Amino acid sequence: MSETIREVVKKRYAKAITGRKGCCGGGSLGSSCCDTGLSKATKMITGNLYSESEVEGLPEDLIATSFGCGNPTALAQLYPGETVLDLGSGAGLDVLLSAKRVGPYGKAYGLDMTDEMLEEAKQNQRKSGLSNVEFLKGHIEDIPLPDNSVDVIISNCVINLSGDKDKVLNECFRVLKPGGRVAVSDIVLKKALPPKLQQDMTAWAGCIAGALSDTEYQGKLTTAGFENIEVQVTQVYDFTESDSEMFAQLSKEELVQLEGAIVSSFIRARKPKVNVV
């Protein structure tokens, strides 16, 4: 992964989590009471993804520290006793939700590269009282877990942030058990972005510039060895009237080009089972 991209992403999300810690709290689901430095476009993507019932029993401000583009734990099939890995686990919301679903005989790992996120996640785990959780520091291009050790990999708007998505998906294939599943929410492109936006680091950290097209995503999963691949659109975004700084550089014609281009999707795939001879 390009160190420039990685450092931009790391700094941006470290600033975001420290900006939201210690906020006034009590806001609506998916809304923040603080200026985190994330763009308005990113806030449009990350808002209103979880219901009150889903986060019941978890720290009340945890939802405000989620920067995802979907709700993979609501869409993924998780079973008691399974081992789940969340790539780019942030403040730990999806990890804690997964831990509740796989139960005390299951395990939920969270992997993140940002110290500030990991510290927040560990605090949230302590508040939740869940013991079947472990947060790991590392990069999603080099997952610090053994081969064939995970039943399900989830992720929430993180794979698009990587500069080496082939390596990420190869690592996913490596750590999954035979028959294991990928079930991730991510930003996907339905048509090409204006070149200026593709090269913009703010747009990359904002989950847009690094996104793959749906056919590219499927192709990379196939190359990594996965089968039963499905890309399901869950939300279409309209940025044509956006006043975000991310789009200030674009002309009216380029803004029109964005119409229908950026969507949230739920991506499923499976690692083949080993043939029994």
Coordinates of C-alpha atoms in Angstrom, one line a residue:
M1 CA 0.0 0.0 0.0
S2 CA 1.2 3.5 -0.8
E3 CA 2.6 5.0 2.4
T4 CA 1.1 8.4 1.3
I5 CA -2.4 6.9 1.1
R6 CA -1.9 5.0 4.3
E7 CA -0.7 7.9 6.3
V8 CA -3.4 10.2 5.1
V9 CA -6.1 7.7 6.0
K10 CA -4.4 7.0 9.4
K11 CA -4.1 10.7 10.3
R12 CA -7.7 11.5 9.2
Y13 CA -9.3 8.8 11.2
A14 CA -7.1 9.4 14.3
K15 CA -8.3 13.0 14.1
A16 CA -11.9 11.9 13.6
I17 CA -12.0 9.6 16.7
T18 CA -10.2 12.1 19.0
G19 CA -12.6 14.7 17.8
R20 CA -15.6 12.6 18.8
K21 CA -14.3 11.4 22.1
G22 CA -15.7 13.4 25.0
C23 CA -18.5 15.0 22.9
C24 CA -21.8 16.0 24.3
G25 CA -23.4 12.7 23.4
G26 CA -27.1 11.9 23.2
G27 CA -27.4 12.8 19.5
S28 CA -29.5 10.9 17.0
L29 CA -28.1 7.7 15.6
G30 CA -25.4 8.3 13.1
S31 CA -25.0 11.9 13.9
S32 CA -22.1 13.6 15.6
C33 CA -22.1 16.6 18.0
C34 CA -18.5 17.5 17.1
D35 CA -16.6 18.7 14.1
T36 CA -14.4 15.7 13.4
G37 CA -12.7 17.0 10.3
L38 CA -14.4 14.4 8.1
S39 CA -16.1 15.9 5.1
K40 CA -19.8 16.5 4.8
A41 CA -19.8 13.9 2.0
T42 CA -18.4 11.3 4.4
K43 CA -21.0 12.1 7.0
M44 CA -23.7 11.6 4.4
I45 CA -22.3 8.1 3.8
T46 CA -21.8 7.1 7.5
G47 CA -25.1 8.3 9.0
N48 CA -28.2 6.4 10.2
L49 CA -26.9 2.8 9.7
Y50 CA -27.9 1.2 13.0
S51 CA -31.1 0.9 15.0
E52 CA -31.5 1.6 18.7
S53 CA -32.4 -2.1 19.3
E54 CA -29.1 -3.3 17.7
V55 CA -26.9 -1.2 19.9
E56 CA -28.9 -1.8 23.1
G57 CA -26.5 -2.7 26.0
L58 CA -23.5 -1.2 24.3
P59 CA -21.8 2.2 25.3
E60 CA -24.3 4.9 24.3
D61 CA -21.9 7.0 22.4
L62 CA -20.4 4.1 20.4
I63 CA -22.6 4.7 17.4
A64 CA -21.2 8.3 17.0
T65 CA -17.7 6.8 16.5
S66 CA -18.7 4.6 13.6
F67 CA -17.5 5.7 10.2
G68 CA -18.9 2.8 8.1
C69 CA -21.0 2.9 4.9
G70 CA -23.3 0.0 5.9
N71 CA -24.3 -2.4 8.6
P72 CA -22.5 -5.8 7.8
T73 CA -23.5 -7.4 11.0
A74 CA -27.2 -7.0 10.1
L75 CA -26.7 -8.5 6.6
A76 CA -24.1 -11.2 7.4
Q77 CA -25.1 -14.7 8.6
L78 CA -23.3 -15.3 11.9
Y79 CA -23.8 -18.4 14.0
P80 CA -23.0 -19.3 17.7
G81 CA -19.4 -20.5 18.1
E82 CA -18.0 -18.9 15.0
T83 CA -14.8 -16.8 14.7
V84 CA -15.4 -13.4 13.1
L85 CA -12.7 -10.9 11.9
D86 CA -13.6 -7.3 11.3
L87 CA -11.1 -5.5 9.0
G88 CA -10.6 -1.9 10.0
S89 CA -12.6 -2.3 13.2
G90 CA -12.4 1.4 14.3
A91 CA -14.1 2.0 17.6
G92 CA -15.3 -1.6 17.7
L93 CA -19.0 -1.3 17.1
D94 CA -19.3 -4.2 14.5
V95 CA -16.9 -6.3 16.5
L96 CA -19.0 -6.0 19.7
L97 CA -22.2 -6.7 17.7
S98 CA -20.6 -9.7 16.2
A99 CA -19.4 -11.0 19.6
K100 CA -23.0 -10.8 20.9
R101 CA -24.2 -12.9 17.9
V102 CA -21.5 -15.6 18.0
G103 CA -21.9 -16.0 21.8
P104 CA -19.5 -17.0 24.5
Y105 CA -18.1 -20.0 22.6
G106 CA -17.4 -17.8 19.6
K107 CA -14.8 -15.1 19.1
A108 CA -14.7 -11.7 17.4
Y109 CA -11.4 -10.1 16.3
G110 CA -11.0 -6.5 15.3
L111 CA -8.0 -5.3 13.3
D112 CA -7.0 -1.7 13.0
M113 CA -3.8 0.3 12.3
T114 CA -4.7 3.4 14.3
D115 CA -3.7 3.6 17.9
E116 CA -6.4 6.1 18.8
M117 CA -9.1 3.8 17.3
L118 CA -7.7 0.7 19.1
E119 CA -7.7 2.5 22.5
E120 CA -11.3 3.6 22.0
A121 CA -12.3 0.1 20.9
K122 CA -10.7 -1.4 24.0
Q123 CA -12.5 1.1 26.3
N124 CA -15.8 0.2 24.6
Q125 CA -15.1 -3.5 25.1
R126 CA -14.6 -2.9 28.8
K127 CA -17.8 -0.9 29.0
S128 CA -19.7 -3.7 27.2
G129 CA -18.5 -6.5 29.5
L130 CA -18.0 -8.8 26.5
S131 CA -15.0 -11.1 27.0
N132 CA -15.0 -13.0 23.6
V133 CA -13.4 -10.0 21.8
E134 CA -9.8 -9.2 20.9
F135 CA -8.5 -6.2 19.1
L136 CA -5.3 -6.5 17.0
K137 CA -3.0 -3.8 15.7
G138 CA -2.0 -4.2 12.1
H139 CA -2.7 -3.6 8.4
I140 CA -5.5 -5.3 6.4
E141 CA -2.8 -6.2 3.8
D142 CA -1.0 -8.3 6.3
I143 CA -3.5 -9.8 8.7
P144 CA -1.8 -11.0 12.0
L145 CA -3.8 -14.3 12.2
P146 CA -2.9 -17.9 11.1
D147 CA -4.1 -19.6 7.9
N148 CA -7.5 -21.1 8.0
S149 CA -8.5 -19.6 11.4
V150 CA -11.6 -17.5 10.7
D151 CA -15.2 -18.4 9.8
V152 CA -16.4 -15.0 8.6
I153 CA -14.7 -11.7 7.6
I154 CA -16.7 -8.6 7.9
S155 CA -15.6 -5.0 7.1
N156 CA -17.4 -1.7 7.0
C157 CA -16.2 0.8 4.3
V158 CA -12.5 0.0 4.8
I159 CA -11.3 -2.2 1.9
N160 CA -11.8 0.8 -0.4
L161 CA -9.2 2.7 1.7
S162 CA -6.4 0.3 0.8
G163 CA -4.0 1.0 -2.0
D164 CA -3.4 -2.7 -2.6
K165 CA -6.8 -4.4 -2.6
D166 CA -5.5 -7.6 -4.3
K167 CA -3.3 -8.1 -1.3
V168 CA -6.2 -7.5 1.1
L169 CA -8.4 -10.1 -0.6
N170 CA -5.5 -12.6 -0.9
E171 CA -5.0 -12.2 2.9
C172 CA -8.8 -12.7 3.5
F173 CA -8.6 -16.0 1.5
R174 CA -5.6 -17.1 3.5
V175 CA -7.0 -16.6 7.0
L176 CA -10.5 -18.0 6.2
K177 CA -11.3 -21.6 6.9
P178 CA -12.4 -23.7 3.9
G179 CA -16.0 -22.8 3.3
G180 CA -15.5 -19.5 5.2
R181 CA -17.3 -16.3 4.1
V182 CA -16.6 -12.7 3.3
A183 CA -19.5 -10.4 4.1
V184 CA -18.5 -6.7 3.8
S185 CA -20.1 -3.4 3.3
D186 CA -18.1 -1.1 1.0
I187 CA -18.4 1.8 -1.4
V188 CA -18.6 0.7 -5.0
L189 CA -18.6 2.7 -8.3
K190 CA -21.2 2.2 -11.0
K191 CA -19.3 4.5 -13.4
A192 CA -15.9 6.3 -13.4
L193 CA -15.2 9.3 -11.3
P194 CA -13.8 12.6 -12.7
P195 CA -10.0 12.3 -12.9
K196 CA -9.5 15.2 -10.4
L197 CA -11.5 13.3 -7.8
Q198 CA -9.7 10.1 -8.4
Q199 CA -6.4 11.8 -7.5
D200 CA -7.7 13.7 -4.5
M201 CA -6.4 12.5 -1.1
T202 CA -9.4 13.9 0.8
A203 CA -11.7 11.9 -1.5
W204 CA -9.5 8.8 -0.9
A205 CA -9.8 9.2 2.9
G206 CA -13.4 9.9 2.4
C207 CA -14.1 6.4 1.0
I208 CA -14.7 7.6 -2.6
A209 CA -11.5 7.9 -4.7
G210 CA -10.2 4.4 -3.9
A211 CA -13.5 2.6 -4.5
L212 CA -13.6 -0.2 -7.1
S213 CA -16.3 -0.7 -9.7
D214 CA -18.7 -3.6 -9.1
T215 CA -17.1 -5.6 -11.9
E216 CA -13.6 -4.9 -10.6
Y217 CA -14.5 -6.0 -7.1
Q218 CA -16.0 -9.3 -8.5
G219 CA -12.9 -9.8 -10.7
K220 CA -10.5 -9.3 -7.8
L221 CA -12.4 -11.7 -5.6
T222 CA -12.4 -14.3 -8.3
T223 CA -8.7 -13.9 -8.8
A224 CA -8.1 -14.4 -5.1
G225 CA -9.9 -17.7 -5.3
F226 CA -13.4 -16.9 -4.0
E227 CA -16.7 -18.3 -5.3
N228 CA -20.4 -17.5 -4.9
I229 CA -19.7 -13.8 -5.3
E230 CA -22.5 -11.3 -5.0
V231 CA -22.5 -7.5 -5.0
Q232 CA -25.8 -6.1 -3.8
V233 CA -26.4 -2.3 -3.9
T234 CA -27.8 -1.0 -0.5
Q235 CA -27.8 2.7 -1.1
V236 CA -27.2 5.2 -3.9
Y237 CA -25.7 8.6 -3.1
D238 CA -26.5 11.9 -4.7
F239 CA -23.7 14.4 -4.4
T240 CA -24.8 16.7 -7.2
E241 CA -25.9 19.4 -4.8
S242 CA -23.2 18.7 -2.2
D243 CA -21.3 21.7 -0.8
S244 CA -18.6 19.5 0.6
E245 CA -15.0 20.7 0.2
M246 CA -14.3 17.4 -1.5
F247 CA -16.3 18.5 -4.6
A248 CA -15.4 22.2 -4.7
Q249 CA -12.8 21.5 -7.4
L250 CA -15.4 20.0 -9.7
S251 CA -17.3 21.8 -12.5
K252 CA -21.0 21.5 -12.8
E253 CA -20.6 19.0 -15.6
E254 CA -18.3 16.9 -13.5
L255 CA -20.8 17.0 -10.6
V256 CA -23.5 15.7 -13.0
Q257 CA -21.1 12.9 -13.9
L258 CA -21.3 11.8 -10.2
E259 CA -25.0 11.1 -10.4
G260 CA -25.6 7.5 -9.6
A261 CA -21.8 6.8 -9.7
I262 CA -21.2 6.1 -5.9
V263 CA -23.1 3.4 -4.0
S264 CA -22.9 1.4 -0.9
S265 CA -22.9 -2.3 -1.5
F266 CA -22.9 -5.5 0.5
I267 CA -20.4 -7.9 -0.9
R268 CA -20.6 -11.6 -0.3
A269 CA -18.2 -14.4 -1.3
R270 CA -17.1 -17.8 -0.1
K271 CA -13.8 -19.7 0.1
P272 CA -14.2 -23.1 -1.5
K273 CA -14.5 -26.1 0.7
V274 CA -11.7 -28.6 0.6
N275 CA -12.6 -31.7 -1.4
V276 CA -12.7 -34.8 0.7
V277 CA -11.1 -37.8 -1.1

